Amino acid sequence: MDKTHVTAEFSGADPNRGAPRSTWQRMTPPVIAAGLGIGTLALLHFRDPHVEGSYGLCPVYVLFGVYCPGCGGMRAMHNLTDGNIIDSLHSNLLAVPLTVAFAVFVIDWILRARRGQRWRLPSLSPVIVWSFFGLLAVYSVLRNTPWGTWLTPV
């Protein structure tokens, strides 16, 4: 019987998979994510989304006439970078906590990459995930009713 030798380059296996990565290679993805987040906040700070049409129109609002969960998010971030936390929460109640969660995730990712550890996603139980989506649905419906006018974007 003829034995066939398969090399790593033809087998689909990565020959460098076990090789240690340099600090620069480990730090690049989280630093890019942090830079994109900071750049987005800078853009929203210097170009005011309160000006009509400055970023275009929300397609959900244009097509259906209702506020989506993200409506007011850019205005909330603009208000947050101006230091107006109350106005930011009034523009979009969910934008501020989600921004804080993103910042915590990226900072953890950077610290773990610097120590040479793998990045991790937060371990959330299905109950928490479904509760979040339920809260998002209730928020979406409530902000479009007469009882939820305090949730509409400013």
XYZ file of C-alpha atoms in Angstrom, residues 9-142:
134
model
C 0.522 23.744 3.330
C -1.814 21.416 1.414
C -3.757 20.012 4.337
C -5.399 23.299 5.241
C -3.683 23.440 8.636
C -1.994 26.683 9.594
C 1.700 25.931 10.216
C 2.053 29.100 12.357
C -0.988 28.411 14.502
C 0.980 27.511 17.612
C 3.580 30.236 17.113
C 3.434 33.031 19.691
C 2.232 36.357 18.351
C 4.071 39.586 18.998
C 2.611 42.262 21.240
C 1.924 44.418 18.173
C -0.043 41.612 16.489
C -2.082 41.020 19.650
C -2.792 44.709 20.255
C -3.789 45.687 16.708
C -7.467 44.528 16.667
C -8.494 46.028 20.047
C -6.636 49.268 19.351
C -8.408 49.556 15.980
C -11.775 48.955 17.713
C -10.955 51.614 20.322
C -9.835 54.032 17.604
C -13.045 53.521 15.643
C -15.106 54.165 18.781
C -13.152 57.299 19.685
C -13.256 58.508 16.079
C -17.015 58.037 15.952
C -17.457 59.994 19.180
C -15.190 62.759 17.843
C -17.186 62.958 14.610
C -20.455 63.141 16.540
C -19.009 65.780 18.848
C -17.813 68.120 16.101
C -20.627 67.576 13.587
C -23.889 68.177 15.411
C -26.569 65.577 14.613
C -29.231 67.961 15.971
C -28.965 69.886 12.681
C -31.698 68.612 10.358
C -30.291 66.319 7.665
C -26.672 66.492 8.858
C -26.400 62.694 8.773
C -29.346 61.908 6.553
C -32.630 60.507 7.787
C -33.528 57.369 9.724
C -34.941 54.928 7.156
C -37.340 53.373 9.684
C -38.784 56.764 10.579
C -39.005 57.849 6.924
C -40.680 54.621 5.760
C -42.946 53.826 8.705
C -43.171 57.011 10.772
C -42.101 55.290 14.006
C -38.973 55.619 16.131
C -36.646 52.613 16.030
C -34.580 51.696 19.126
C -31.598 53.540 17.642
C -33.389 56.809 16.870
C -31.719 59.583 18.825
C -28.563 57.541 19.419
C -26.276 59.920 17.542
C -27.796 62.907 19.320
C -27.313 61.067 22.615
C -23.608 60.555 21.875
C -23.231 64.205 20.842
C -24.846 65.321 24.106
C -22.667 62.875 26.054
C -19.459 64.269 24.535
C -20.678 67.766 25.443
C -21.111 66.599 29.050
C -24.922 66.762 29.021
C -25.698 63.351 30.496
C -29.372 64.074 31.212
C -29.946 65.333 27.654
C -28.093 62.291 26.375
C -30.377 59.933 28.291
C -33.386 61.886 27.062
C -32.290 61.498 23.414
C -31.891 57.721 23.686
C -32.149 55.903 26.989
C -30.282 52.811 25.754
C -27.369 54.517 23.978
C -25.456 55.570 27.096
C -25.428 52.177 28.879
C -24.562 50.391 25.619
C -21.691 52.826 25.026
C -20.375 52.198 28.531
C -20.643 48.430 27.965
C -18.723 48.753 24.675
C -15.998 50.816 26.364
C -15.624 48.258 29.185
C -15.430 45.430 26.634
C -12.741 47.164 24.552
C -10.679 48.128 27.616
C -10.814 44.523 28.850
C -9.833 43.330 25.362
C -6.823 45.691 25.291
C -5.662 44.647 28.770
C -6.007 40.950 27.972
C -4.174 41.365 24.646
C -1.339 43.168 26.388
C -0.967 40.297 28.862
C -0.999 37.780 26.012
C -4.406 36.334 26.916
C -7.155 35.575 24.448
C -10.072 37.981 24.227
C -13.381 36.782 25.545
C -16.980 37.534 24.977
C -19.049 38.137 28.077
C -20.786 34.958 29.133
C -24.477 35.767 29.204
C -27.144 33.247 30.015
C -30.010 32.806 27.551
C -32.336 34.369 30.132
C -30.311 37.589 30.112
C -30.103 37.672 26.306
C -33.851 37.116 25.859
C -34.598 39.627 28.619
C -32.516 42.218 26.773
C -34.378 41.597 23.513
C -37.704 41.730 25.375
C -36.688 45.040 26.966
C -35.666 46.319 23.537
C -39.068 45.359 22.096
C -40.956 47.003 24.985
C -38.776 50.111 24.638
C -39.440 50.246 20.882
C -43.196 49.965 21.285
C -43.480 52.228 24.342
